[in-house]
XYZ file of C-alpha atoms in Angstrom:
386
model
C 18.303 -27.833 -38.455
C 16.403 -27.274 -41.626
C 19.424 -25.367 -43.281
C 21.888 -28.064 -42.586
C 19.298 -30.523 -44.249
C 18.906 -28.361 -47.219
C 22.555 -27.825 -47.702
C 23.274 -31.689 -47.490
C 20.578 -32.566 -49.963
C 21.838 -29.885 -52.533
C 25.289 -31.258 -52.051
C 23.777 -34.822 -52.706
C 21.869 -33.829 -55.747
C 24.867 -31.873 -57.303
C 27.386 -34.688 -56.566
C 24.952 -36.983 -58.305
C 24.911 -34.722 -61.235
C 28.650 -34.405 -61.305
C 28.806 -38.018 -61.301
C 26.172 -38.718 -64.163
C 28.178 -35.985 -66.192
C 31.650 -37.674 -65.745
C 30.252 -41.246 -66.420
C 28.156 -40.282 -69.862
C 29.896 -37.264 -71.161
C 33.092 -37.723 -72.938
C 34.188 -34.138 -73.007
C 33.619 -33.881 -69.199
C 36.603 -35.562 -67.900
C 39.158 -33.459 -69.853
C 37.366 -30.174 -68.800
C 37.177 -31.304 -65.139
C 41.021 -32.492 -65.567
C 42.218 -29.134 -66.849
C 40.259 -27.031 -64.023
C 41.690 -29.335 -61.359
C 38.338 -31.012 -60.267
C 39.200 -34.563 -60.855
C 42.411 -34.232 -58.736
C 40.395 -32.767 -55.855
C 37.839 -35.470 -55.782
C 40.715 -38.267 -56.265
C 39.693 -39.388 -59.816
C 42.492 -40.334 -62.272
C 41.947 -39.394 -66.050
C 41.865 -42.850 -67.858
C 42.464 -41.104 -71.543
C 45.968 -40.816 -72.883
C 47.231 -37.406 -72.516
C 50.326 -37.766 -74.813
C 50.258 -37.232 -78.563
C 53.411 -39.693 -78.525
C 51.509 -42.274 -76.959
C 48.552 -41.883 -79.441
C 50.849 -41.813 -82.396
C 52.468 -45.299 -81.146
C 49.052 -46.830 -81.217
C 48.680 -46.326 -84.888
C 49.709 -48.826 -87.386
C 52.900 -48.497 -89.208
C 52.989 -47.087 -92.804
C 54.979 -49.287 -95.219
C 56.460 -48.162 -98.495
C 54.835 -47.006 -101.334
C 55.091 -48.634 -104.900
C 55.477 -45.368 -107.292
C 56.646 -44.526 -110.829
C 58.984 -41.717 -111.334
C 60.539 -39.511 -114.116
C 63.939 -37.817 -114.037
C 63.885 -33.965 -113.852
C 65.824 -32.471 -116.870
C 67.045 -28.994 -117.889
C 65.493 -27.389 -121.154
C 65.798 -24.450 -122.814
C 62.711 -22.479 -122.996
C 60.952 -21.394 -126.078
C 59.340 -18.013 -126.832
C 56.396 -19.052 -129.285
C 55.115 -16.277 -131.576
C 52.122 -17.132 -133.920
C 50.648 -15.127 -136.415
C 48.437 -15.282 -139.481
C 49.651 -14.460 -143.038
C 48.814 -14.186 -146.525
C 50.758 -16.291 -149.379
C 51.768 -14.839 -152.818
C 53.576 -16.504 -155.504
C 57.419 -16.328 -155.984
C 57.031 -14.785 -159.116
C 53.531 -13.274 -161.101
C 53.332 -11.711 -164.429
C 50.351 -10.188 -166.052
C 51.145 -10.543 -169.757
C 49.969 -7.829 -172.166
C 50.020 -7.033 -175.779
C 52.270 -4.671 -177.623
C 50.392 -4.206 -180.393
C 46.963 -4.251 -182.083
C 45.699 -7.224 -183.792
C 43.301 -10.201 -184.113
C 43.988 -13.412 -182.029
C 44.496 -16.124 -184.682
C 45.918 -19.024 -182.215
C 45.821 -19.772 -178.367
C 48.491 -22.401 -177.785
C 47.739 -23.280 -174.347
C 45.123 -24.015 -171.754
C 44.151 -22.556 -168.331
C 45.662 -24.190 -165.037
C 48.432 -25.889 -167.577
C 52.321 -25.003 -167.095
C 54.090 -23.019 -169.706
C 58.001 -22.427 -169.724
C 59.843 -19.492 -170.291
C 60.084 -18.758 -173.960
C 56.856 -20.621 -175.434
C 54.731 -19.075 -177.658
C 51.332 -18.536 -175.926
C 49.277 -16.446 -178.403
C 49.668 -15.485 -182.407
C 48.305 -12.252 -183.697
C 47.362 -11.781 -187.570
C 50.558 -11.279 -189.103
C 49.942 -11.316 -192.838
C 50.938 -7.176 -193.356
C 54.096 -7.963 -191.222
C 55.213 -10.818 -193.206
C 54.637 -8.795 -196.396
C 56.851 -6.206 -195.020
C 59.865 -8.387 -193.773
C 59.753 -10.083 -197.422
C 60.099 -6.428 -199.111
C 62.645 -5.504 -196.642
C 64.721 -8.696 -197.539
C 64.283 -7.731 -201.512
C 65.596 -4.316 -200.570
C 68.504 -5.431 -198.682
C 69.430 -7.759 -201.602
C 69.343 -5.095 -204.065
C 71.488 -2.831 -201.888
C 74.079 -5.375 -201.440
C 74.332 -5.999 -204.931
C 74.780 -2.663 -205.742
C 77.503 -2.226 -202.995
C 79.485 -5.007 -204.520
C 79.116 -3.565 -208.061
C 80.192 -0.055 -206.979
C 82.858 -1.524 -204.687
C 84.371 -3.601 -208.049
C 84.439 -0.153 -209.883
C 85.794 1.778 -207.202
C 89.236 -0.545 -207.829
C 89.178 1.013 -211.540
C 88.669 4.479 -210.417
C 85.394 4.817 -212.710
C 83.415 6.081 -209.077
C 83.150 8.878 -207.082
C 83.597 9.125 -203.418
C 80.240 10.400 -203.317
C 78.706 7.773 -205.047
C 80.269 5.250 -202.588
C 79.107 6.823 -199.646
C 75.628 6.963 -201.217
C 75.822 3.010 -201.708
C 77.073 2.128 -198.307
C 73.884 4.332 -196.848
C 71.675 2.632 -198.784
C 73.000 -0.839 -197.631
C 72.899 0.535 -193.900
C 69.528 2.042 -194.492
C 68.006 -1.524 -195.839
C 69.682 -3.644 -192.978
C 68.003 -1.663 -190.308
C 64.380 -1.766 -192.597
C 65.003 -5.710 -192.438
C 65.364 -5.505 -188.702
C 62.271 -3.540 -188.235
C 60.374 -5.921 -190.172
C 61.946 -9.003 -188.261
C 60.978 -7.276 -184.880
C 57.289 -6.204 -186.255
C 56.418 -9.642 -187.126
C 57.964 -10.967 -183.912
C 55.087 -8.915 -181.929
C 52.634 -10.920 -183.626
C 53.555 -13.631 -181.411
C 53.323 -13.390 -177.571
C 55.441 -15.390 -175.544
C 55.971 -16.611 -171.826
C 58.036 -14.089 -170.231
C 58.454 -16.881 -166.920
C 58.056 -20.227 -166.355
C 54.819 -20.913 -164.394
C 51.007 -21.734 -164.176
C 48.587 -20.245 -166.480
C 45.601 -18.734 -164.992
C 41.901 -18.553 -166.255
C 42.006 -17.278 -169.853
C 39.158 -14.903 -170.912
C 40.046 -14.478 -174.773
C 39.105 -16.327 -177.670
C 40.564 -16.601 -181.076
C 39.234 -14.114 -183.085
C 39.087 -11.365 -180.711
C 40.635 -8.401 -181.570
C 43.314 -7.144 -178.808
C 44.572 -3.593 -178.014
C 48.019 -2.567 -177.029
C 48.456 -2.928 -173.131
C 45.481 -5.112 -172.751
C 46.018 -7.825 -170.171
C 45.569 -11.060 -171.824
C 47.019 -13.859 -169.507
C 48.447 -14.282 -165.833
C 51.327 -16.514 -165.007
C 52.447 -17.364 -161.617
C 55.409 -19.198 -160.344
C 54.383 -20.955 -157.239
C 57.414 -23.342 -156.941
C 57.506 -21.484 -153.718
C 55.458 -19.388 -151.903
C 56.259 -16.098 -149.963
C 53.940 -15.538 -147.025
C 53.521 -11.869 -145.430
C 52.845 -11.611 -141.640
C 53.581 -9.395 -138.839
C 55.456 -10.134 -135.623
C 55.290 -7.959 -132.393
C 57.906 -5.714 -131.821
C 59.265 -7.712 -128.503
C 60.775 -10.236 -130.750
C 62.499 -8.105 -133.291
C 65.723 -8.971 -131.714
C 65.288 -12.698 -132.472
C 64.341 -12.516 -136.163
C 66.974 -13.184 -138.609
C 67.054 -14.268 -142.203
C 67.094 -18.137 -142.344
C 65.382 -18.614 -139.143
C 63.070 -21.591 -139.290
C 59.404 -20.966 -139.274
C 56.515 -23.782 -139.001
C 53.834 -23.068 -141.720
C 50.426 -24.575 -141.345
C 47.867 -23.758 -144.229
C 44.356 -22.893 -142.903
C 42.747 -24.394 -145.719
C 44.485 -27.768 -145.261
C 43.931 -30.062 -142.261
C 46.880 -31.497 -140.687
C 49.205 -30.240 -143.174
C 52.512 -28.776 -141.355
C 55.297 -27.340 -143.475
C 58.876 -25.943 -142.836
C 59.854 -22.735 -144.098
C 62.590 -19.936 -143.552
C 62.444 -15.983 -143.042
C 63.319 -14.457 -146.296
C 62.784 -11.015 -145.843
C 62.657 -8.675 -142.720
C 61.316 -4.672 -143.137
C 62.983 -1.951 -141.647
C 59.986 0.097 -140.189
C 57.835 -1.025 -137.218
C 54.447 -0.028 -137.772
C 53.380 2.693 -135.167
C 49.793 1.847 -134.873
C 49.989 -2.075 -134.471
C 53.509 -2.063 -132.928
C 54.352 -4.809 -135.333
C 57.302 -5.519 -137.787
C 56.326 -7.010 -141.570
C 58.194 -10.379 -142.321
C 58.381 -12.339 -145.017
C 58.766 -16.240 -145.008
C 59.662 -18.810 -147.840
C 57.985 -22.226 -148.215
C 58.730 -25.051 -150.641
C 55.650 -25.887 -152.902
C 57.340 -29.113 -154.287
C 53.881 -31.008 -154.267
C 51.763 -27.990 -155.774
C 49.540 -27.797 -152.397
C 49.657 -24.298 -152.001
C 48.118 -21.545 -154.152
C 48.463 -17.894 -154.187
C 46.328 -15.931 -151.905
C 46.100 -18.629 -149.249
C 45.876 -17.901 -145.390
C 48.787 -19.651 -143.143
C 49.082 -19.746 -139.541
C 52.828 -19.131 -139.001
C 54.780 -20.241 -135.769
C 58.149 -19.013 -134.638
C 60.201 -20.586 -131.737
C 63.084 -18.250 -129.917
C 65.283 -19.790 -127.577
C 64.910 -18.419 -124.198
C 66.314 -19.417 -120.453
C 67.390 -22.458 -119.302
C 64.561 -24.357 -116.827
C 63.882 -27.379 -115.292
C 61.345 -29.676 -116.983
C 59.005 -32.334 -115.557
C 56.672 -34.749 -116.467
C 52.903 -33.243 -116.673
C 51.915 -36.094 -114.680
C 54.328 -35.235 -111.810
C 52.478 -31.822 -111.033
C 50.296 -31.830 -108.038
C 48.339 -28.830 -106.515
C 47.693 -27.712 -103.025
C 46.541 -24.813 -101.281
C 50.087 -23.399 -101.570
C 50.238 -23.710 -105.369
C 51.847 -26.118 -107.495
C 54.178 -28.917 -106.143
C 56.021 -32.212 -107.003
C 57.156 -35.223 -104.879
C 60.649 -35.560 -105.086
C 62.581 -38.989 -104.445
C 65.584 -38.366 -101.882
C 67.239 -40.639 -99.797
C 64.510 -43.207 -100.746
C 61.712 -40.997 -99.417
C 59.040 -38.710 -100.863
C 59.478 -34.964 -100.054
C 57.211 -32.212 -101.534
C 58.777 -29.390 -103.132
C 56.792 -26.476 -104.400
C 57.455 -25.455 -107.887
C 56.491 -22.370 -110.212
C 55.196 -23.092 -113.460
C 56.664 -20.839 -116.443
C 55.619 -22.927 -119.286
C 53.133 -25.799 -120.442
C 54.177 -27.783 -123.454
C 52.500 -31.121 -124.697
C 55.012 -33.435 -123.125
C 56.885 -31.434 -120.373
C 56.109 -28.626 -118.089
C 58.991 -26.162 -117.360
C 59.012 -25.074 -113.719
C 61.226 -23.178 -111.339
C 61.976 -24.592 -107.800
C 64.363 -26.309 -105.273
C 65.101 -29.109 -107.877
C 68.360 -30.458 -109.694
C 68.718 -31.862 -113.025
C 68.781 -35.693 -112.690
C 66.648 -35.994 -109.789
C 63.362 -38.285 -109.759
C 59.841 -37.117 -109.130
C 56.649 -39.257 -108.598
C 54.343 -39.438 -111.618
C 52.101 -42.439 -110.331
C 51.009 -43.368 -106.799
C 51.143 -39.693 -105.628
C 47.650 -40.591 -103.946
C 49.343 -42.875 -101.054
C 52.283 -40.361 -100.630
C 52.981 -38.480 -97.104
C 56.397 -36.282 -96.545
C 59.109 -38.788 -95.463
C 57.316 -41.761 -96.393
C 59.590 -44.414 -98.074
C 58.835 -45.206 -101.600
C 60.145 -48.075 -103.698
C 60.047 -47.433 -107.641
C 58.245 -50.132 -109.643
C 60.482 -50.684 -112.542
C 63.595 -50.998 -110.313
C 61.686 -53.258 -107.979
C 60.564 -55.731 -110.570
C 63.896 -55.820 -112.150
C 65.728 -56.798 -108.946
C 62.657 -59.036 -108.039
C 62.033 -57.435 -104.684
C 59.201 -58.474 -103.215
C 57.193 -55.244 -101.904
C 55.625 -55.569 -98.610
C 51.932 -54.887 -98.177
C 51.198 -51.354 -97.551
C 48.949 -50.381 -94.459
C 46.861 -47.364 -94.813
């Protein structure tokens, strides 16, 4: 009798515990329902088991107001940047061809000089005397030649005398030319037009032959030597436009062109020497300045999107594309970033629209309304329920 009483008492305690568990623990009903206990006890599960039923209880999501941009087809550019050194279009170091004392310097440092202008004069008294003597000798030889010519018509002179007079006349002419040349050497003229550098000589200094006196640079155009990697050699051509930025001048961007290309690739650096030419009409540039040179080479055609349209997820970059009035995410691969566009690869078509503003509220397949179009048509947007 005691065994039956203990069994009934245990069943009562177990039933009470099961009732308390079902009543106060929310997870108990789904668990007991899965193992079939509720059906044995005749208790029906009051919780909805259909995902569709739960979904139907959610509020409907309205259209999202967004702004869009158009996908375009753009040719990618292979950008190459190099640092180069500038040098003058022409540069000459003027030297003295003779020995003498400086009597006059007809220019100042930093001034421009024209080709053929006299820059320096040397003492020329001896050369002037030699020129005058040569002129007198020539005049005398001419007079003697004319007198002999008149006598030759009468037969009073021999052929030998005629030859002597002609030789003396020719010698006097050469002596005059030599004297004129020597006098010209006492003047030092500008071989090219350009700008004069610093002058380290003074009036009264004595110069020697081949002594460097003045440097003249023609910087109307600046030549820039730089090197490019061998991978872009096929794209380098004479006349190719380049962007030139002097490192010493802020916010100055100039346009130049490739003017010369070397024929040998350096084995150590695997680079090719290239020369660009840039106009210096405003005289901003100087010889020896450092320049940043940028070259662009056309590449393959890619799709370009607005940088604001680019989004990120665990799978990588993607954009929201407008298709059939709804937003669809499309994964893309970034190929090149520019300041105003991003070149990508993906399942996009030129002319499609991608969302740039309002992406926070988007879900796959959600209807959207473009703000600009809606405003223009005067369409009243329904309120959004999020």
